[in-house]
PDB file of C-alpha atoms in Angstrom:
ATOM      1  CA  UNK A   1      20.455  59.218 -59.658  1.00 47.00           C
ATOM      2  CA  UNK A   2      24.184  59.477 -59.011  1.00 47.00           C
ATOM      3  CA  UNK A   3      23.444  62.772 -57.265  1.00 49.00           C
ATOM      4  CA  UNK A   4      21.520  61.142 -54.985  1.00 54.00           C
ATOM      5  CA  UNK A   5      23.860  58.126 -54.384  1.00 46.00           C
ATOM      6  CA  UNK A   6      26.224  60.654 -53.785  1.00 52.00           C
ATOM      7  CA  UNK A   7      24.042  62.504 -50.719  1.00 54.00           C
ATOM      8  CA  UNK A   8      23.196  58.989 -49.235  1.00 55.00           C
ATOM      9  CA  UNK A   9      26.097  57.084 -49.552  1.00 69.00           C
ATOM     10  CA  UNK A  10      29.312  59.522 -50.279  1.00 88.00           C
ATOM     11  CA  UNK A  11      32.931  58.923 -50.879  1.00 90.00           C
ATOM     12  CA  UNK A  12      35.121  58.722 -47.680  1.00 93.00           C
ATOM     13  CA  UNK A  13      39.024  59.158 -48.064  1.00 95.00           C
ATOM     14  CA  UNK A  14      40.697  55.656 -47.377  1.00 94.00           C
ATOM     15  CA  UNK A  15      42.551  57.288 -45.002  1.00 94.00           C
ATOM     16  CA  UNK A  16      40.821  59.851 -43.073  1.00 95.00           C
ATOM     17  CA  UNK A  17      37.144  58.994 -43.975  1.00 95.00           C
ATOM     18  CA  UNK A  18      36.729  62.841 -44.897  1.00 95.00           C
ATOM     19  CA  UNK A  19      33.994  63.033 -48.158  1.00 94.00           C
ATOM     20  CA  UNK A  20      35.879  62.875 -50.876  1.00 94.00           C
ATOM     21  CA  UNK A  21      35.178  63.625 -54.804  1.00 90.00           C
ATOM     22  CA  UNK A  22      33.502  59.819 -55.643  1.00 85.00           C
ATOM     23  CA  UNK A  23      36.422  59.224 -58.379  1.00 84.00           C
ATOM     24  CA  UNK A  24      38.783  59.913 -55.741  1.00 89.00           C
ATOM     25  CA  UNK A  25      40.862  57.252 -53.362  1.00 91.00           C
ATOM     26  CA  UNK A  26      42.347  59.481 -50.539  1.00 94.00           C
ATOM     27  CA  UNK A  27      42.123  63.516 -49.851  1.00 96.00           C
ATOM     28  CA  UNK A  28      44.833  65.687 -50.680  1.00 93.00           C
ATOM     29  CA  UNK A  29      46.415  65.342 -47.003  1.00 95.00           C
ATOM     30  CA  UNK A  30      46.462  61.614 -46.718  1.00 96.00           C
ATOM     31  CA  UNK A  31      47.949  61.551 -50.466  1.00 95.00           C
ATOM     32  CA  UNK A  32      51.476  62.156 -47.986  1.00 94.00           C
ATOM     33  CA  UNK A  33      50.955  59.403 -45.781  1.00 94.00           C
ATOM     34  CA  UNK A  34      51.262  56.589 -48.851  1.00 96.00           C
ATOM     35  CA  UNK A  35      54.798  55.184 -49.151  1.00 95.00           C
ATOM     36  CA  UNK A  36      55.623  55.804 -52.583  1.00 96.00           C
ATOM     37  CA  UNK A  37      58.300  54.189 -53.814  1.00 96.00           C
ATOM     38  CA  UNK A  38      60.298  56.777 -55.257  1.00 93.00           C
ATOM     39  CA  UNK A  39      61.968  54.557 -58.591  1.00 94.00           C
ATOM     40  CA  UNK A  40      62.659  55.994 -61.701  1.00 89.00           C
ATOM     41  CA  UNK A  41      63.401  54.347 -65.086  1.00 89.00           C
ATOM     42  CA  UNK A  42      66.534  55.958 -65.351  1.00 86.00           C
ATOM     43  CA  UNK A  43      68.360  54.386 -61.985  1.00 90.00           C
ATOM     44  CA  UNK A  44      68.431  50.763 -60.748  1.00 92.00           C
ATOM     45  CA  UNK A  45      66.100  50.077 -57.765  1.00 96.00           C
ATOM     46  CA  UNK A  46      65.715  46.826 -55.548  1.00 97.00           C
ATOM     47  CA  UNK A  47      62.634  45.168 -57.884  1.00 97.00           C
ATOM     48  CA  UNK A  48      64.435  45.467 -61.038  1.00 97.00           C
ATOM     49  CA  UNK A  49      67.511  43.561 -59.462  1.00 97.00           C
ATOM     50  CA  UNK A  50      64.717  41.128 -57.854  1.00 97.00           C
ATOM     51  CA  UNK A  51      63.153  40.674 -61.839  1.00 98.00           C
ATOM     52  CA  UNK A  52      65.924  39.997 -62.838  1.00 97.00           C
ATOM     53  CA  UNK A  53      66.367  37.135 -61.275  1.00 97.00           C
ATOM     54  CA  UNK A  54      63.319  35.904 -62.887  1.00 97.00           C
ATOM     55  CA  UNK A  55      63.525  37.157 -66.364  1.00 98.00           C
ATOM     56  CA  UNK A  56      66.003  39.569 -68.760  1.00 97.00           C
ATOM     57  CA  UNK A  57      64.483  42.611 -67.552  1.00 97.00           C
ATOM     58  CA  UNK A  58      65.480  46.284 -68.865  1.00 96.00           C
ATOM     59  CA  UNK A  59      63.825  48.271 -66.497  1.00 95.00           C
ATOM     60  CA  UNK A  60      61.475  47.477 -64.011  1.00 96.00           C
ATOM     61  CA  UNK A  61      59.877  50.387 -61.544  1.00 97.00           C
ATOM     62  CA  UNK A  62      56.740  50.718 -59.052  1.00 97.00           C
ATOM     63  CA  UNK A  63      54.809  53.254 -57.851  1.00 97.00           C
ATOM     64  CA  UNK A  64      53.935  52.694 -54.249  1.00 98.00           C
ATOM     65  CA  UNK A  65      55.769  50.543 -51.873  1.00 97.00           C
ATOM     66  CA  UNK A  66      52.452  47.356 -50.941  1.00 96.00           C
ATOM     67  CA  UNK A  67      52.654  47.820 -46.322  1.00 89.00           C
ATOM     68  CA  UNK A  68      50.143  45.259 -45.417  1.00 88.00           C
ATOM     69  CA  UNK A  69      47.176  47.947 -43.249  1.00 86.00           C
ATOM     70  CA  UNK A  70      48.323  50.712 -44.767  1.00 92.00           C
ATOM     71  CA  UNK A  71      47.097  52.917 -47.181  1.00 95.00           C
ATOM     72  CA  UNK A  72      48.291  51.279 -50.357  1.00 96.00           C
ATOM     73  CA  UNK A  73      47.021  47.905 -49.909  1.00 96.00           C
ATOM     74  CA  UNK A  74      43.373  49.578 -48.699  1.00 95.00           C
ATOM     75  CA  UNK A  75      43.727  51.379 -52.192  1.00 96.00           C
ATOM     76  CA  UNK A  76      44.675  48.083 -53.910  1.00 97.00           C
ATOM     77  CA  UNK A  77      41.758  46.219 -52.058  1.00 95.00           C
ATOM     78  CA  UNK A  78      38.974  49.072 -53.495  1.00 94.00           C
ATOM     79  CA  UNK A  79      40.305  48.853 -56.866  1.00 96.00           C
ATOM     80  CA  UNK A  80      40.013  45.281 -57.257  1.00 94.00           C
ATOM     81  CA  UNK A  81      37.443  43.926 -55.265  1.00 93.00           C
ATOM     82  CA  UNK A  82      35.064  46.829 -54.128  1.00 92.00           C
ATOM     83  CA  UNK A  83      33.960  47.818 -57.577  1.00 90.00           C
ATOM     84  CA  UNK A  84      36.129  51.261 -58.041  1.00 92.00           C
ATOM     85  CA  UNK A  85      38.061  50.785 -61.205  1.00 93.00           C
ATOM     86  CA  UNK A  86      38.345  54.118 -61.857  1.00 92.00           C
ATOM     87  CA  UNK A  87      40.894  54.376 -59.126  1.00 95.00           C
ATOM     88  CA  UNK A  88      43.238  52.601 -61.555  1.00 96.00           C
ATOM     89  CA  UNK A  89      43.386  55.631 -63.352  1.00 95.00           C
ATOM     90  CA  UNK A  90      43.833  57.965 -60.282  1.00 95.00           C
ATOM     91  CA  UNK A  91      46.694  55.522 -59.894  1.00 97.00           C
ATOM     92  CA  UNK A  92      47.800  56.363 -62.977  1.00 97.00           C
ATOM     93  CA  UNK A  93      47.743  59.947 -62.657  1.00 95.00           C
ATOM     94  CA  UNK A  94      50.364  59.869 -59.970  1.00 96.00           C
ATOM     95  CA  UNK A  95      52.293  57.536 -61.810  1.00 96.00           C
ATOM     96  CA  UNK A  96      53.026  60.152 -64.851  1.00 94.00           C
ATOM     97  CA  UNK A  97      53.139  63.214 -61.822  1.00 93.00           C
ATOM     98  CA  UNK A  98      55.918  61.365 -60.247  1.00 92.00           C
ATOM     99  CA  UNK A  99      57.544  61.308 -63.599  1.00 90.00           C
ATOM    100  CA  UNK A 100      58.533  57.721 -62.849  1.00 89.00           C
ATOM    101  CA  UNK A 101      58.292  56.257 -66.652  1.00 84.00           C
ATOM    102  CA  UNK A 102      59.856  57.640 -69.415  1.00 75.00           C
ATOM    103  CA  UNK A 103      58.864  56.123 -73.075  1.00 66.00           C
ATOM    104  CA  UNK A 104      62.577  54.215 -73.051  1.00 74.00           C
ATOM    105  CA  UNK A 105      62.304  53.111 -76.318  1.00 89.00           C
ATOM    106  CA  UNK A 106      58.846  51.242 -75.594  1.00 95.00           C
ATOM    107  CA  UNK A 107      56.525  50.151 -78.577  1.00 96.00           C
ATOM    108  CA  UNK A 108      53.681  48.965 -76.499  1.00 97.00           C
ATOM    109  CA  UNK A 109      52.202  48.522 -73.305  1.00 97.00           C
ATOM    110  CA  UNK A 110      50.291  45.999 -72.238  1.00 98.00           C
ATOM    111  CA  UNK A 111      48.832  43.923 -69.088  1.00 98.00           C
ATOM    112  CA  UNK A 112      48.081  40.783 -66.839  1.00 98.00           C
ATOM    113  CA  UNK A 113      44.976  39.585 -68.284  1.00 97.00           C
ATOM    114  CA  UNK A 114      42.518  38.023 -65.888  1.00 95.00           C
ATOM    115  CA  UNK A 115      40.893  34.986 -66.698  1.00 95.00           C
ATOM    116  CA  UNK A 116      37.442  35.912 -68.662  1.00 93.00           C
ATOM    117  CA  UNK A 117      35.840  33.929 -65.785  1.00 94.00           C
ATOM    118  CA  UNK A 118      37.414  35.997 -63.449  1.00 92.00           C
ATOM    119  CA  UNK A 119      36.703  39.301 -65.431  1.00 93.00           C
ATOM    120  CA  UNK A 120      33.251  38.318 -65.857  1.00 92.00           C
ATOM    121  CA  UNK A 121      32.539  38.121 -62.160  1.00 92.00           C
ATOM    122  CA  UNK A 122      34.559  41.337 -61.357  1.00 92.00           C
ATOM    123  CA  UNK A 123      33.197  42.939 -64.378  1.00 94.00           C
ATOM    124  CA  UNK A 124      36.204  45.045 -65.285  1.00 95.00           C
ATOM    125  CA  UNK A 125      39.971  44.363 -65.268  1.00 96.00           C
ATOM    126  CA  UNK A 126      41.709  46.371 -62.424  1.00 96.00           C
ATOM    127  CA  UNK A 127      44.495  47.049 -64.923  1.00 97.00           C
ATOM    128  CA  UNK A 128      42.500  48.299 -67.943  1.00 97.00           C
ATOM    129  CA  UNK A 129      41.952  52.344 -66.904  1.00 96.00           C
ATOM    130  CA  UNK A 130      45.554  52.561 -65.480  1.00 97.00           C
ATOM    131  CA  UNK A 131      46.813  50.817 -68.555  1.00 98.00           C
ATOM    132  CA  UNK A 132      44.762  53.234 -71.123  1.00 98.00           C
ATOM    133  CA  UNK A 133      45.734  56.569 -69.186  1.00 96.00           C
ATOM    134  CA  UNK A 134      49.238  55.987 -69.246  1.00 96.00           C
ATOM    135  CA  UNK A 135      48.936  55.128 -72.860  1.00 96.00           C
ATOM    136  CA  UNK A 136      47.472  58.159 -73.410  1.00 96.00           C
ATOM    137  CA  UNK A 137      49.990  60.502 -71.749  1.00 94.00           C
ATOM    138  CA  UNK A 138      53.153  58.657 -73.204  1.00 93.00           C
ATOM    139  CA  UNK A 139      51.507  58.427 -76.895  1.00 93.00           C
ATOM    140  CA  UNK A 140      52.725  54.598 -76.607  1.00 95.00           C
ATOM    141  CA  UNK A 141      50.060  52.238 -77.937  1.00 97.00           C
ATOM    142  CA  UNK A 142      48.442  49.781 -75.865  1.00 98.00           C
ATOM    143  CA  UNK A 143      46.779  46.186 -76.540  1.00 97.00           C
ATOM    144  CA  UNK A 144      44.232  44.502 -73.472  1.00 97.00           C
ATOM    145  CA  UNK A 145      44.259  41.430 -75.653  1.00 95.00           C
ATOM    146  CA  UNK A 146      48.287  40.731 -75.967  1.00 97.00           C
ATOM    147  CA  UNK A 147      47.872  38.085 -73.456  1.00 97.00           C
ATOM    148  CA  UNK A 148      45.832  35.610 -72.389  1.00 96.00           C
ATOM    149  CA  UNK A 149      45.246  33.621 -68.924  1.00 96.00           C
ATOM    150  CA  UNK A 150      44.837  29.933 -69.636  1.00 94.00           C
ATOM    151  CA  UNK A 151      43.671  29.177 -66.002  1.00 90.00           C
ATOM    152  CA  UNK A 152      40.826  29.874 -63.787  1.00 87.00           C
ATOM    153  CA  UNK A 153      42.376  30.052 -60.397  1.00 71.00           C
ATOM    154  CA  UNK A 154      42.308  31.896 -56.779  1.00 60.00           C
ATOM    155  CA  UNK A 155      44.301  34.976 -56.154  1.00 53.00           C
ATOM    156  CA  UNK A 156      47.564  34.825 -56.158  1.00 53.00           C
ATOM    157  CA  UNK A 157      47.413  36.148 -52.462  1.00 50.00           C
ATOM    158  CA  UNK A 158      45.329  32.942 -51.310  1.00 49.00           C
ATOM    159  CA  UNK A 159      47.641  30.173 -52.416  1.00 52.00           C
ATOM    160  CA  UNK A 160      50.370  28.444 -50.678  1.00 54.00           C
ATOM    161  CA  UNK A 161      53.721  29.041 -51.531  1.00 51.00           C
ATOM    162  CA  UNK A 162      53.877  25.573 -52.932  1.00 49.00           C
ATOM    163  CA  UNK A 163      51.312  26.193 -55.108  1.00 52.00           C
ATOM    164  CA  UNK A 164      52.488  29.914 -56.741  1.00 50.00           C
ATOM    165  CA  UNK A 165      55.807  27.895 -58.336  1.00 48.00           C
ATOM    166  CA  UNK A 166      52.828  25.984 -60.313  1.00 51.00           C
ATOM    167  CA  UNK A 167      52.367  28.693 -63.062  1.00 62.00           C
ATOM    168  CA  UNK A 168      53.852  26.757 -65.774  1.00 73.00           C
ATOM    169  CA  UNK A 169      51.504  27.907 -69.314  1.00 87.00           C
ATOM    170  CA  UNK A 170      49.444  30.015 -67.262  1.00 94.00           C
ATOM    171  CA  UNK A 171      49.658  32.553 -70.174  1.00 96.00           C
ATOM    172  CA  UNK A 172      49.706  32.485 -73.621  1.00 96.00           C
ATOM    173  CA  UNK A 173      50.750  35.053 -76.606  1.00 96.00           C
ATOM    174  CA  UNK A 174      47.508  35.860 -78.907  1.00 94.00           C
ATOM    175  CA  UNK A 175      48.594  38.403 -81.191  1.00 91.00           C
ATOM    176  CA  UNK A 176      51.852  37.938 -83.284  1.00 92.00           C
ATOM    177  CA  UNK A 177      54.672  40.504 -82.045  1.00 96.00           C
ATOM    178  CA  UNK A 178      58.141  40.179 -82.633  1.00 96.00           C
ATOM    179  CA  UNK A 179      60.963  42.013 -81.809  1.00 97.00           C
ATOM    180  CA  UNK A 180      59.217  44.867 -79.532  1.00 97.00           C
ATOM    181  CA  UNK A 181      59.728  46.136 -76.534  1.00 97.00           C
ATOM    182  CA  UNK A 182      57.077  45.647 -73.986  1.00 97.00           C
ATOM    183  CA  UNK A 183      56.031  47.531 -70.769  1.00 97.00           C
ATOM    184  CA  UNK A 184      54.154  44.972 -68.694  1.00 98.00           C
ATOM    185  CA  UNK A 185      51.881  45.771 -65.989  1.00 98.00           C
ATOM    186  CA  UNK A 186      50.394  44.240 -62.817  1.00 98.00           C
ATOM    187  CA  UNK A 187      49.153  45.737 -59.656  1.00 98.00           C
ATOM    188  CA  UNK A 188      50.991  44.382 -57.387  1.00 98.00           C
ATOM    189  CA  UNK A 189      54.479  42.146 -57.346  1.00 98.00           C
ATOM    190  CA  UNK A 190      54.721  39.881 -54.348  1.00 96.00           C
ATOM    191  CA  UNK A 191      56.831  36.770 -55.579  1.00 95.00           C
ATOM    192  CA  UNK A 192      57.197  37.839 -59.368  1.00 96.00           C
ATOM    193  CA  UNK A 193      56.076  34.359 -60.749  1.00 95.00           C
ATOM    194  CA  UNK A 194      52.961  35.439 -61.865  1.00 95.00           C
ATOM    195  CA  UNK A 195      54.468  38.131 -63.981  1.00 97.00           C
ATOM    196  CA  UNK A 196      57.646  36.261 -64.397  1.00 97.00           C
ATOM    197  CA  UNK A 197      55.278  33.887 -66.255  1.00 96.00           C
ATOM    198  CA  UNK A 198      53.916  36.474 -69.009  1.00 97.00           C
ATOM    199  CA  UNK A 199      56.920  37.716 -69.400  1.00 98.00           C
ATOM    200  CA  UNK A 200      58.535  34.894 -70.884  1.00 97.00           C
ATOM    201  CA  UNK A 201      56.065  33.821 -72.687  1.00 96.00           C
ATOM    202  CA  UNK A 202      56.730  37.607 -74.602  1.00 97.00           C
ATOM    203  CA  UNK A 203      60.283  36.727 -74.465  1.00 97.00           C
ATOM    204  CA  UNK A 204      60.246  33.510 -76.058  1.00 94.00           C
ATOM    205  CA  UNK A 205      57.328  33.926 -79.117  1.00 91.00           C
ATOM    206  CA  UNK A 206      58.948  36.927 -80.577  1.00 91.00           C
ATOM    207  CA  UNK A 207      62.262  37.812 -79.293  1.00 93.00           C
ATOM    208  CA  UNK A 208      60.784  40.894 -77.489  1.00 98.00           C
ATOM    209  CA  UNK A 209      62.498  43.079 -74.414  1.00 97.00           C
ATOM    210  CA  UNK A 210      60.272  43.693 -71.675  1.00 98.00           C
ATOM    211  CA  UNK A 211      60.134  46.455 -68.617  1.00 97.00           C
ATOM    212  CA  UNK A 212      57.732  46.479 -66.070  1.00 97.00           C
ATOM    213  CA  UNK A 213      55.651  48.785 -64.224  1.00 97.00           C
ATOM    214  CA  UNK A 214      53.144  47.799 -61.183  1.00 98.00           C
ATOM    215  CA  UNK A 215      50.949  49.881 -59.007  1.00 98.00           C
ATOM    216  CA  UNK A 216      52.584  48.042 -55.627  1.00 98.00           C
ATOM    217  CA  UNK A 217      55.767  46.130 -54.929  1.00 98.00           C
ATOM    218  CA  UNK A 218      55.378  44.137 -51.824  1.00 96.00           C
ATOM    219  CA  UNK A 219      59.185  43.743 -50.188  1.00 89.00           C
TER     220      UNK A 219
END
């Protein structure tokens, strides 16, 4: 059956619209066109200044730079809301190529949970593949149920700037964890409330550091 999907309805590069392998976002050309961003866990870059503003933050890095009609937010777009969830881990391949993470000391990783409404009408977590595979190349352990969301809203990209500064208990701590250091991740950072949020909500139920990794910083 998945043969034949293949034949009548194949993968097209997100950039070219060559035929692609079907786990694949973009062909090995247009993988040069997306602006990655370059940061590494051993210097300071602009969104680690910008989270700290928000939250004690020991290191904070991204892999691709979000440019509104470019490639990164068409690869953002297919991963959340066109079904392809296995391009989180694709995601996460380049992540550990571009040898922008080290371990840094960091017990566990973890991610922005959607609410179970939400997940249950996606039917996956955008987060959960990237999360796993860089779990599994860093031996650091990993937890999808760290976190929960406490709200049912719209995406965070539909809402009013008024309304994004109302995130007050949007997430709350379900496992007991104390005195860890975190690595948080979210696919993209616009404002940094949303993941401002979680992150003190770590902060303040166990005393724990936290560093962050996302997909997409949008400057």
């Amino acid at each position: 059956m998945n043969l034949i999907l293949d034949l009548l309805f194949p993968n097209r590069c997100l950039g070219c619209q060559n035929i692609i392998d079907a786990n694949d976002a973009v062909c090995d050309a247009c993988v040069s066109l997306i602006d990655f961003a370059n940061f590494s866990f051993t210097e300071t870059n602009l969104l680690e200044q910008k989270c700290r503003l928000l939250f004690p933050t020991e290191k904070a890095v991204a892999l691709m730079l979000y440019q509104k009609s470019g490639l990164s937010q068409k690869i953002i777009h297919e991963l959340k809301y066109n079904g392809r969830s296995i391009i989180g881990k694709t995601l996460a391949k380049w992540t550990v190529e571009k040898n922008i993470l080290s371990s840094f000391g960091i017990d566990i990783i973890t991610s922005i949970p959607l609410h179970p409404r939400k997940q249950k009408e996606r039917g996956y977590n955008q987060l959960h593949h990237f999360v796993e595979y860089i779990s599994k190349e860093t031996k650091i352990p990993y937890s999808h149920n760290l976190l929960k969301r406490n709200f049912y809203s719209k995406p965070q990209a539909q809402k009013d700037r008024e309304h994004r500064s109302e995130i007050k208990n949007l997430f709350s701590v379900q496992c007991a964890i104390q005195d860890k250091h975190i690595l948080l991740i979210d696919d993209v950072y616009t404002t940094g409330n949303t993941i401002s949020s979680a992150a003190w909500e770590l902060i303040k139920k166990g005393n724990n550091k936290i560093s962050i990794l996302v997909m997409a910083v949008d400057f």
